[in-house]
């Protein structure tokens, strides 16, 4: 693995510029430095990470071209019918907080989710958070026009 192709090196540099996740950036730096001939100990010292972590990063990249910390999210707990029912509910009812959606799922389907899990699932299904506009409770229309 001590030698990366020029194409791999350029691809890793481009990925490093785009990524916001510090963990993935550290993995990319470890692979690039190892490709330049640095030892695990030298890389670990520079990145302030354990030697074994650097070894794991480079081994996983060599074997699987893997840079992400996890392989992906867990299996969907809701059936496709339940998922459709949840989407219909969310289209009809605006929830201010994700914790309210978690409570709705718990009450309706008897399935427990974490707030983070629901937030990620909603993003995968195309939902996004939009901050509500604040309106005064007792607005005087005449004063507003002036």
mmCIF file of C-alpha atoms in Angstrom:
data_model
loop_
_atom_site.group_PDB
_atom_site.id
_atom_site.type_symbol
_atom_site.label_atom_id
_atom_site.label_comp_id
_atom_site.label_asym_id
_atom_site.label_seq_id
_atom_site.Cartn_x
_atom_site.Cartn_y
_atom_site.Cartn_z
ATOM 1 C CA UNK A 1 0.000 0.000 0.000
ATOM 2 C CA UNK A 2 2.987 2.273 0.366
ATOM 3 C CA UNK A 3 2.341 3.587 -3.101
ATOM 4 C CA UNK A 4 -0.848 5.280 -4.204
ATOM 5 C CA UNK A 5 -1.486 5.963 -7.850
ATOM 6 C CA UNK A 6 -1.548 9.588 -8.900
ATOM 7 C CA UNK A 7 -5.260 9.232 -9.657
ATOM 8 C CA UNK A 8 -5.976 7.880 -6.150
ATOM 9 C CA UNK A 9 -3.936 10.671 -4.595
ATOM 10 C CA UNK A 10 -5.822 13.356 -6.549
ATOM 11 C CA UNK A 11 -9.151 11.749 -5.719
ATOM 12 C CA UNK A 12 -8.305 11.649 -2.007
ATOM 13 C CA UNK A 13 -7.204 15.305 -2.047
ATOM 14 C CA UNK A 14 -10.494 16.280 -3.724
ATOM 15 C CA UNK A 15 -12.489 14.290 -1.170
ATOM 16 C CA UNK A 16 -10.560 15.921 1.670
ATOM 17 C CA UNK A 17 -11.473 19.395 0.408
ATOM 18 C CA UNK A 18 -15.178 18.511 0.206
ATOM 19 C CA UNK A 19 -15.613 16.588 3.458
ATOM 20 C CA UNK A 20 -16.765 18.360 6.600
ATOM 21 C CA UNK A 21 -16.499 15.332 8.880
ATOM 22 C CA UNK A 22 -13.183 15.600 10.717
ATOM 23 C CA UNK A 23 -13.012 11.822 11.227
ATOM 24 C CA UNK A 24 -13.139 11.143 7.503
ATOM 25 C CA UNK A 25 -10.565 13.882 6.864
ATOM 26 C CA UNK A 26 -8.222 12.249 9.400
ATOM 27 C CA UNK A 27 -8.634 8.916 7.620
ATOM 28 C CA UNK A 28 -7.846 10.527 4.267
ATOM 29 C CA UNK A 29 -4.738 12.212 5.706
ATOM 30 C CA UNK A 30 -3.602 8.916 7.226
ATOM 31 C CA UNK A 31 -3.956 7.095 3.893
ATOM 32 C CA UNK A 32 -2.168 9.880 1.999
ATOM 33 C CA UNK A 33 0.728 10.033 4.462
ATOM 34 C CA UNK A 34 1.065 6.246 4.521
ATOM 35 C CA UNK A 35 1.107 6.345 0.728
ATOM 36 C CA UNK A 36 4.073 8.733 0.930
ATOM 37 C CA UNK A 37 5.982 6.230 3.048
ATOM 38 C CA UNK A 38 5.355 7.551 6.546
ATOM 39 C CA UNK A 39 5.237 5.001 9.371
ATOM 40 C CA UNK A 40 2.145 4.358 11.475
ATOM 41 C CA UNK A 41 3.872 5.934 14.465
ATOM 42 C CA UNK A 42 4.755 9.127 12.578
ATOM 43 C CA UNK A 43 1.213 9.488 11.240
ATOM 44 C CA UNK A 44 -0.289 8.793 14.664
ATOM 45 C CA UNK A 45 1.936 11.427 16.230
ATOM 46 C CA UNK A 46 0.978 14.082 13.688
ATOM 47 C CA UNK A 47 -2.768 13.340 13.737
ATOM 48 C CA UNK A 48 -2.867 12.742 17.510
ATOM 49 C CA UNK A 49 -4.449 9.323 17.039
ATOM 50 C CA UNK A 50 -3.458 5.835 18.264
ATOM 51 C CA UNK A 51 -1.138 3.721 16.089
ATOM 52 C CA UNK A 52 -3.757 0.980 15.871
ATOM 53 C CA UNK A 53 -6.339 3.410 14.511
ATOM 54 C CA UNK A 54 -3.964 4.447 11.725
ATOM 55 C CA UNK A 55 -3.270 0.801 10.918
ATOM 56 C CA UNK A 56 -7.025 0.106 10.758
ATOM 57 C CA UNK A 57 -7.674 3.113 8.505
ATOM 58 C CA UNK A 58 -4.994 2.141 6.012
ATOM 59 C CA UNK A 59 -5.954 -1.562 6.049
ATOM 60 C CA UNK A 60 -9.625 -0.778 5.443
ATOM 61 C CA UNK A 61 -8.749 1.612 2.649
ATOM 62 C CA UNK A 62 -6.448 -0.946 1.042
ATOM 63 C CA UNK A 63 -9.023 -3.755 1.249
ATOM 64 C CA UNK A 64 -12.317 -1.932 0.733
ATOM 65 C CA UNK A 65 -11.447 1.641 -0.300
ATOM 66 C CA UNK A 66 -13.418 2.578 2.825
ATOM 67 C CA UNK A 67 -13.014 5.940 4.527
ATOM 68 C CA UNK A 68 -16.346 6.321 6.350
ATOM 69 C CA UNK A 69 -16.444 5.432 10.062
ATOM 70 C CA UNK A 70 -19.602 3.316 9.750
ATOM 71 C CA UNK A 71 -20.916 1.153 6.971
ATOM 72 C CA UNK A 72 -24.306 2.845 7.011
ATOM 73 C CA UNK A 73 -27.466 3.203 8.987
ATOM 74 C CA UNK A 74 -29.353 0.422 10.662
ATOM 75 C CA UNK A 75 -32.231 -1.505 9.143
ATOM 76 C CA UNK A 76 -35.501 0.407 8.823
ATOM 77 C CA UNK A 77 -37.810 -0.444 11.725
ATOM 78 C CA UNK A 78 -41.021 0.705 10.033
ATOM 79 C CA UNK A 79 -42.662 -1.415 7.354
ATOM 80 C CA UNK A 80 -43.315 0.228 3.987
ATOM 81 C CA UNK A 81 -47.005 0.608 4.910
ATOM 82 C CA UNK A 82 -46.121 2.227 8.251
ATOM 83 C CA UNK A 83 -43.591 4.469 6.532
ATOM 84 C CA UNK A 84 -46.236 5.617 4.036
ATOM 85 C CA UNK A 85 -48.673 6.236 6.903
ATOM 86 C CA UNK A 86 -46.036 8.315 8.725
ATOM 87 C CA UNK A 87 -45.316 10.362 5.582
ATOM 88 C CA UNK A 88 -49.041 11.071 5.149
ATOM 89 C CA UNK A 89 -49.264 12.151 8.790
ATOM 90 C CA UNK A 90 -46.247 14.453 8.437
ATOM 91 C CA UNK A 91 -47.714 16.025 5.284
ATOM 92 C CA UNK A 92 -50.955 16.748 7.160
ATOM 93 C CA UNK A 93 -49.478 17.825 10.516
ATOM 94 C CA UNK A 94 -46.492 20.100 11.025
ATOM 95 C CA UNK A 95 -44.403 19.094 14.038
ATOM 96 C CA UNK A 96 -42.148 21.684 15.642
ATOM 97 C CA UNK A 97 -39.764 19.162 17.177
ATOM 98 C CA UNK A 98 -38.403 15.786 16.154
ATOM 99 C CA UNK A 99 -39.140 14.518 19.664
ATOM 100 C CA UNK A 100 -42.854 14.970 18.876
ATOM 101 C CA UNK A 101 -42.471 12.722 15.835
ATOM 102 C CA UNK A 102 -40.635 10.139 17.967
ATOM 103 C CA UNK A 103 -43.543 10.210 20.442
ATOM 104 C CA UNK A 104 -46.084 9.847 17.610
ATOM 105 C CA UNK A 105 -44.267 6.792 16.238
ATOM 106 C CA UNK A 106 -44.059 5.273 19.727
ATOM 107 C CA UNK A 107 -47.795 5.769 20.333
ATOM 108 C CA UNK A 108 -48.977 4.753 16.873
ATOM 109 C CA UNK A 109 -46.641 1.921 15.891
ATOM 110 C CA UNK A 110 -45.127 0.890 19.266
ATOM 111 C CA UNK A 111 -41.641 1.304 17.792
ATOM 112 C CA UNK A 112 -38.901 3.242 19.585
ATOM 113 C CA UNK A 113 -36.562 5.523 17.659
ATOM 114 C CA UNK A 114 -33.927 7.982 18.785
ATOM 115 C CA UNK A 115 -34.239 11.632 17.846
ATOM 116 C CA UNK A 116 -31.114 11.363 15.706
ATOM 117 C CA UNK A 117 -32.411 8.234 13.969
ATOM 118 C CA UNK A 118 -35.709 9.879 13.052
ATOM 119 C CA UNK A 119 -33.990 13.073 11.909
ATOM 120 C CA UNK A 120 -31.698 11.118 9.595
ATOM 121 C CA UNK A 121 -34.595 8.996 8.340
ATOM 122 C CA UNK A 122 -36.690 12.061 7.579
ATOM 123 C CA UNK A 123 -33.815 13.592 5.624
ATOM 124 C CA UNK A 124 -33.466 10.368 3.607
ATOM 125 C CA UNK A 125 -37.179 10.575 2.775
ATOM 126 C CA UNK A 126 -36.878 14.158 1.537
ATOM 127 C CA UNK A 127 -38.208 16.034 4.572
ATOM 128 C CA UNK A 128 -36.399 19.129 5.779
ATOM 129 C CA UNK A 129 -36.692 21.513 8.716
ATOM 130 C CA UNK A 130 -38.064 24.939 8.001
ATOM 131 C CA UNK A 131 -38.071 27.474 10.798
ATOM 132 C CA UNK A 132 -41.504 28.967 11.343
ATOM 133 C CA UNK A 133 -41.966 32.705 10.897
ATOM 134 C CA UNK A 134 -42.765 34.488 14.141
ATOM 135 C CA UNK A 135 -45.873 36.667 14.046
ATOM 136 C CA UNK A 136 -46.997 38.956 16.849
ATOM 137 C CA UNK A 137 -50.022 37.645 18.754
ATOM 138 C CA UNK A 138 -52.014 40.901 18.869
ATOM 139 C CA UNK A 139 -50.888 42.649 15.721
ATOM 140 C CA UNK A 140 -52.721 45.845 14.816
ATOM 141 C CA UNK A 141 -53.260 45.783 11.058
ATOM 142 C CA UNK A 142 -53.392 49.608 10.789
ATOM 143 C CA UNK A 143 -50.082 50.097 12.577
ATOM 144 C CA UNK A 144 -48.493 47.358 10.490
ATOM 145 C CA UNK A 145 -49.431 49.157 7.256
ATOM 146 C CA UNK A 146 -47.879 52.430 8.478
#
